[in-house]
PDB file of C-alpha atoms and ligand atoms in Angstrom:
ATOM      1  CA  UNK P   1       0.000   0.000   0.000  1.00 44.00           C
ATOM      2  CA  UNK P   2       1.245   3.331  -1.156  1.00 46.00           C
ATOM      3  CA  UNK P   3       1.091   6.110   1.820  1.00 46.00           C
ATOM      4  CA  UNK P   4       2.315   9.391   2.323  1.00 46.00           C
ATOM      5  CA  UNK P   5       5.227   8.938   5.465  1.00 49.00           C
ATOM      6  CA  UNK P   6       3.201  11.809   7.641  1.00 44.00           C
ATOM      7  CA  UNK P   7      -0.119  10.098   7.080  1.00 44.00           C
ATOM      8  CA  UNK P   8       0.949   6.813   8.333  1.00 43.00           C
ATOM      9  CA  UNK P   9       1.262   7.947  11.910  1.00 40.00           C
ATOM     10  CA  UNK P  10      -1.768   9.939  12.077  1.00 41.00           C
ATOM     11  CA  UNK P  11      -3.484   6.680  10.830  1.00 42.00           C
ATOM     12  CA  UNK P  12      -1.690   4.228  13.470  1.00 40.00           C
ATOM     13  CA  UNK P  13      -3.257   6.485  15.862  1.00 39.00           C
ATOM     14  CA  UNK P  14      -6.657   6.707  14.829  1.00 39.00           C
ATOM     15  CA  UNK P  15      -6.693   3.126  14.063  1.00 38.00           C
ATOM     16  CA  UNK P  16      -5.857   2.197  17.899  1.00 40.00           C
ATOM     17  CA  UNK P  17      -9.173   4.273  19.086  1.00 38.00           C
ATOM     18  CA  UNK P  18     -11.139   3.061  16.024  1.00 41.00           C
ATOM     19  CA  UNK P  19     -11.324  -0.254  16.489  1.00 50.00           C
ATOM     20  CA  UNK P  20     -14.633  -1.696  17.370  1.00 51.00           C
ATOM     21  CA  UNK P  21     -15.870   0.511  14.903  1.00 55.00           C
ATOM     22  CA  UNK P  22     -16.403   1.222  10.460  1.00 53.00           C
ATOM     23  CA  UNK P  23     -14.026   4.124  10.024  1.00 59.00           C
ATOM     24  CA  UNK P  24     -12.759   3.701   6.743  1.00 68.00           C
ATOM     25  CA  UNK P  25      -9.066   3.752   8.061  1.00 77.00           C
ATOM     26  CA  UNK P  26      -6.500   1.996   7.586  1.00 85.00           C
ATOM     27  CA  UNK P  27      -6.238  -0.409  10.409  1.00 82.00           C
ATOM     28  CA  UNK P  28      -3.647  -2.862  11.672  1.00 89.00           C
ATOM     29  CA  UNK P  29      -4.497  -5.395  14.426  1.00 88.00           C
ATOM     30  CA  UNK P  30      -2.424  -7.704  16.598  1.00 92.00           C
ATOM     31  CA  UNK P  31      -3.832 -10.326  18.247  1.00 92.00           C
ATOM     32  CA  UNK P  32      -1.908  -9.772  21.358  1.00 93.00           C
ATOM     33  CA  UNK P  33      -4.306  -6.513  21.839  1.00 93.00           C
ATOM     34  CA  UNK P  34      -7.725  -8.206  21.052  1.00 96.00           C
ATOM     35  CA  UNK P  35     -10.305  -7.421  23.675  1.00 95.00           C
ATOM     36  CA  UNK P  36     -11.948 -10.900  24.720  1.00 97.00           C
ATOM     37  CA  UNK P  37     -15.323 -10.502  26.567  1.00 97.00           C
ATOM     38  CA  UNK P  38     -18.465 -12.743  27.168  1.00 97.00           C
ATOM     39  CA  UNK P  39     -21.119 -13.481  24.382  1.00 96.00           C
ATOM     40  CA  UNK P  40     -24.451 -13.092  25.682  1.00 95.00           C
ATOM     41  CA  UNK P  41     -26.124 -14.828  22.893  1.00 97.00           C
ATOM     42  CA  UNK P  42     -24.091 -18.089  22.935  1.00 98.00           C
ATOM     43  CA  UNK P  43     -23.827 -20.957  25.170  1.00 97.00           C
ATOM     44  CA  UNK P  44     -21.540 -20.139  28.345  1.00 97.00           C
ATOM     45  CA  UNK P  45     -17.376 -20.584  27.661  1.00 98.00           C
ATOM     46  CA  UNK P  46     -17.250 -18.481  24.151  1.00 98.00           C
ATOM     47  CA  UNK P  47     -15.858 -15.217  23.950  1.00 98.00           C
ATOM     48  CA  UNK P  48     -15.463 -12.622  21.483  1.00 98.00           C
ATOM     49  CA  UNK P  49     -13.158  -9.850  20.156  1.00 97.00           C
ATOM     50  CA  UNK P  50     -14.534  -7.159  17.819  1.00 96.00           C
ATOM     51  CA  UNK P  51     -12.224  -6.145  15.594  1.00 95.00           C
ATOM     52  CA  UNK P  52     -14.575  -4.016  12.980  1.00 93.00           C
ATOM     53  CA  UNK P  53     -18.642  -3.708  13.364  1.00 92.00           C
ATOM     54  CA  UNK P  54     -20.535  -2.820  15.501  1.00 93.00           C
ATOM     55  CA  UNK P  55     -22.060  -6.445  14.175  1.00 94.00           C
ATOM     56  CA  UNK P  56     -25.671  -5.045  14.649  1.00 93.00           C
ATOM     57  CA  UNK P  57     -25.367  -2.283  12.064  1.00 95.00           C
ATOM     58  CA  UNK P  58     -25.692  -2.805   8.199  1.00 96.00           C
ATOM     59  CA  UNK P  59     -21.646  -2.342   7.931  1.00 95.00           C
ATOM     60  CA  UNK P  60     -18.898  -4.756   7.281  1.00 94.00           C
ATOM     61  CA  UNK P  61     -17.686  -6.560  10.364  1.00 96.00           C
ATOM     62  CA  UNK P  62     -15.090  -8.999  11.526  1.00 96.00           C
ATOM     63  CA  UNK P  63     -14.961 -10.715  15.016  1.00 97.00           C
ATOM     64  CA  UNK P  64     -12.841 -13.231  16.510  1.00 98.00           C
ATOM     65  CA  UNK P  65     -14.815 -15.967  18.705  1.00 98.00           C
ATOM     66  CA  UNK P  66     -13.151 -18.173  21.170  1.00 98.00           C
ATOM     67  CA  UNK P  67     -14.270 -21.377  22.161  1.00 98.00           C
ATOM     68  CA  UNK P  68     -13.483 -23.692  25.347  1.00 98.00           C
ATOM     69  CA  UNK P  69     -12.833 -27.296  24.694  1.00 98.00           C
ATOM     70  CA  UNK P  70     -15.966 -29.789  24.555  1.00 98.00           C
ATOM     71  CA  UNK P  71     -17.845 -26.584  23.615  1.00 98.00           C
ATOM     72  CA  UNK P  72     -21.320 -27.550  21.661  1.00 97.00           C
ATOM     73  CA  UNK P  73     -23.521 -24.764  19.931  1.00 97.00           C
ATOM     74  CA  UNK P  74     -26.801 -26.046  19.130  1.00 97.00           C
ATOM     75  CA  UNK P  75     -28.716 -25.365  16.328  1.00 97.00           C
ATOM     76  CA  UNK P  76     -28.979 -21.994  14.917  1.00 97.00           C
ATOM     77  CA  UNK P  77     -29.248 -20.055  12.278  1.00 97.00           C
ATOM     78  CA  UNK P  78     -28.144 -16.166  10.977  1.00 97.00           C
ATOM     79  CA  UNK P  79     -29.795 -13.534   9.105  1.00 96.00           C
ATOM     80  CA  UNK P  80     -27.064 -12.913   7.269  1.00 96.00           C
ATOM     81  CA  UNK P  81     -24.079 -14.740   5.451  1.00 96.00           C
ATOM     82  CA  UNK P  82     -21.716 -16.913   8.061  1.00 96.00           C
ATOM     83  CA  UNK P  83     -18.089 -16.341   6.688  1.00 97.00           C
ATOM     84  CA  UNK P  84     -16.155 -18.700   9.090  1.00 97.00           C
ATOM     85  CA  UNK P  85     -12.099 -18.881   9.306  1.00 98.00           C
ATOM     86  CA  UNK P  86     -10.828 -21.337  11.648  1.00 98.00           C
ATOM     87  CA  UNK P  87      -7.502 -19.453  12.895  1.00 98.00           C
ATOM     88  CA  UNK P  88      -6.539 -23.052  15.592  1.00 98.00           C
ATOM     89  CA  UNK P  89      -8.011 -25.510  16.368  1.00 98.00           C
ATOM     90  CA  UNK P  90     -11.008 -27.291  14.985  1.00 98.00           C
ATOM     91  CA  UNK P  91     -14.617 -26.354  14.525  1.00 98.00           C
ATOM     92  CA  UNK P  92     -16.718 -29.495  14.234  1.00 98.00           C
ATOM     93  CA  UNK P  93     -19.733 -27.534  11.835  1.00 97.00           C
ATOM     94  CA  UNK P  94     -22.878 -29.498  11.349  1.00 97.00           C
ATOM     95  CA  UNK P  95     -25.658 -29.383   9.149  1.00 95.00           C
ATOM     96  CA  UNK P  96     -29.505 -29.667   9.993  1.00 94.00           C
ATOM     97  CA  UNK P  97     -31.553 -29.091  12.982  1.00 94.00           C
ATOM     98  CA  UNK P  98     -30.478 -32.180  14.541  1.00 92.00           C
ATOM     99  CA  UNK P  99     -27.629 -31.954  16.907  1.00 92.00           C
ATOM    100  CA  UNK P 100     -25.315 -35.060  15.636  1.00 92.00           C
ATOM    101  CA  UNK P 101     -21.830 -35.087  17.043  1.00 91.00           C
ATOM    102  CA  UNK P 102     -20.688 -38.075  14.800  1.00 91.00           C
ATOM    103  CA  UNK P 103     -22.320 -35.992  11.656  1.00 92.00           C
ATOM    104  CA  UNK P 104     -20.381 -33.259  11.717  1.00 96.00           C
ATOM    105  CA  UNK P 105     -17.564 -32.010   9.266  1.00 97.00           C
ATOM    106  CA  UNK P 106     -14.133 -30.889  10.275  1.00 97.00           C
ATOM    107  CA  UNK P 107     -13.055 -27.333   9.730  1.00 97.00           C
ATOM    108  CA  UNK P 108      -9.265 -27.024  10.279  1.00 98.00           C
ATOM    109  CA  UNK P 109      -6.752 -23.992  11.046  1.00 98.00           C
ATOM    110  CA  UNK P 110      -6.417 -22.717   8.139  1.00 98.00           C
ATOM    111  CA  UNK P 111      -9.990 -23.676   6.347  1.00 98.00           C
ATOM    112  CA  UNK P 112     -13.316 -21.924   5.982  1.00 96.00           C
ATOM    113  CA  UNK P 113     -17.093 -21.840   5.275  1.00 96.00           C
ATOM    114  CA  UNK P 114     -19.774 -20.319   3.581  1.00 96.00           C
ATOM    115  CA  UNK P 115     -22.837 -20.400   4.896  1.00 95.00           C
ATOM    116  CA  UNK P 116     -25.943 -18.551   3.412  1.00 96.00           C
ATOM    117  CA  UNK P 117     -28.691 -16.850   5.820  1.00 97.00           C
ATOM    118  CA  UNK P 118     -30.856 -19.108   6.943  1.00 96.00           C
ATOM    119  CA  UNK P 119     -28.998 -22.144   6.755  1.00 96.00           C
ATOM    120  CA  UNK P 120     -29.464 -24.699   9.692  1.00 97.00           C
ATOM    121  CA  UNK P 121     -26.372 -25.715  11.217  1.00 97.00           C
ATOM    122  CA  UNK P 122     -24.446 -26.708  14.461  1.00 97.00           C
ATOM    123  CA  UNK P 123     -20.630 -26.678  15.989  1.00 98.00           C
ATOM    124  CA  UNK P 124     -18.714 -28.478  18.668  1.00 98.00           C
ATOM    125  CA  UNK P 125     -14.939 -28.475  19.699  1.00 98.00           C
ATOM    126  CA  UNK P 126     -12.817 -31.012  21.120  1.00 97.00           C
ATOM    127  CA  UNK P 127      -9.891 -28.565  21.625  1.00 98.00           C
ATOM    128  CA  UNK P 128     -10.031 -24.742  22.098  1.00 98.00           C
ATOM    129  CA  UNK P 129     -10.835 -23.244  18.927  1.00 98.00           C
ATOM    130  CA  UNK P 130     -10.321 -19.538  17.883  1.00 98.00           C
ATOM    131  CA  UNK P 131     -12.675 -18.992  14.385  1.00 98.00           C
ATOM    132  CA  UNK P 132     -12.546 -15.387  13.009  1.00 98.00           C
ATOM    133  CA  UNK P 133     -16.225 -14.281  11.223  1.00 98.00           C
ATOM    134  CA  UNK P 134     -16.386 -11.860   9.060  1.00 97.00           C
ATOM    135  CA  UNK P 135     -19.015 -10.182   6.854  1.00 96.00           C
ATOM    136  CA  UNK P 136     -22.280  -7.567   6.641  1.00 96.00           C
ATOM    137  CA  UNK P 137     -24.451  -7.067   9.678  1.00 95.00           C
ATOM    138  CA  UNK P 138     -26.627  -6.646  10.871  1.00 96.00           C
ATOM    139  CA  UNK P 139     -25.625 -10.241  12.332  1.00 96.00           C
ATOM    140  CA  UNK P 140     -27.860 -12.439  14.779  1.00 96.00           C
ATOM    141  CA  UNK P 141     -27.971 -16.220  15.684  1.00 97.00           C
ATOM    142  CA  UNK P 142     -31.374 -17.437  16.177  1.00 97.00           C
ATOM    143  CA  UNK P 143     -31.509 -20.843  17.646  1.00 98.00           C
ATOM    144  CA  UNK P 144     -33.936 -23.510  16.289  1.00 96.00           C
ATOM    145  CA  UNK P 145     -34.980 -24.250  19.681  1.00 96.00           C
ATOM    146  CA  UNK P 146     -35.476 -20.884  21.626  1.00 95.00           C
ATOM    147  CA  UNK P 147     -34.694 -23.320  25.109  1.00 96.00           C
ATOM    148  CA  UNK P 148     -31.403 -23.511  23.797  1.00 96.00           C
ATOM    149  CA  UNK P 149     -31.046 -19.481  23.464  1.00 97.00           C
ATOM    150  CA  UNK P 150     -28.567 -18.663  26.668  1.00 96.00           C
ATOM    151  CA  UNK P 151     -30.260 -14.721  26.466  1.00 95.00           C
ATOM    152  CA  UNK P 152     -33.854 -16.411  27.708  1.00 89.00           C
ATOM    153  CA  UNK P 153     -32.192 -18.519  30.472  1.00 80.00           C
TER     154      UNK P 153
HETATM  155 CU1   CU R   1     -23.481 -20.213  13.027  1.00 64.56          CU
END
């Protein structure tokens, strides 16, 4: 990327406060400085960093989610395209409204998924897995059983 040299340090700053939110800037992240906090809408043990959003607004985002080992996520599905990057790990994804743990489908470090709105699906981890989802909000899970939904518990 081509940059004027006084520009690039007024950017590194803004970038540093601007995280968590569509600026427009330039932005460079290190993992070392994600933010980790609890996710309300999914079973206890997962944790997300924001890196861009706010996921709730029609703007691009990208998050980081953490899961615990033994972690299961029941079946749910988004309002918007799932764009899934397993960073380590592996996320054991699903398909159908029928939580199977010996029918789902390795996703490795390094692999992905597409998943279109609406799709049915479900994940579980043997290992701690860090995924990193990125795409257009405004993002929501809905799960297929609303027992299952940790925000009504
Ligand atoms: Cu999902």
């Amino acid at each position: 990327m081509k940059m004027l040299r006084g520009s690039a340090i007024v950017l590194a700053l803004v970038a540093t406060s601007a995280w968590a939110q569509h600026t427009g800037h330039h932005q460079s992240v290190s993992s070392a400085d994600l933010k980790w906090s609890d996710v309300p809408s999914l079973p206890k043990g997962a944790q997300i960093a924001v890196i861009e959003g706010p996921m709730n607004q029609a703007v691009p985002f990208t998050v980081r989610l953490r899961f615990p080992a033994n972690y299961n996520l029941p079946a749910h599905t988004h309002p918007a395209v799932e764009r899934v990057t397993v960073l380590s790990g592996t996320f054991n994804m699903g398909m159908g409204e029928k939580f199977n743990r010996t029918g789902t489908q390795a996703v490795r470090a390094g692999d992905m998924m597409i998943m279109q709105p609406g799709t049915v699906h479900y994940a579980r981890t043997d290992s701690e897995t860090v995924v990193q989802l990125h795409g257009t909000g405004p993002w929501g899970i809905t799960y297929l059983n609303p027992n299952d939904d940790p925000r009504k518990q």
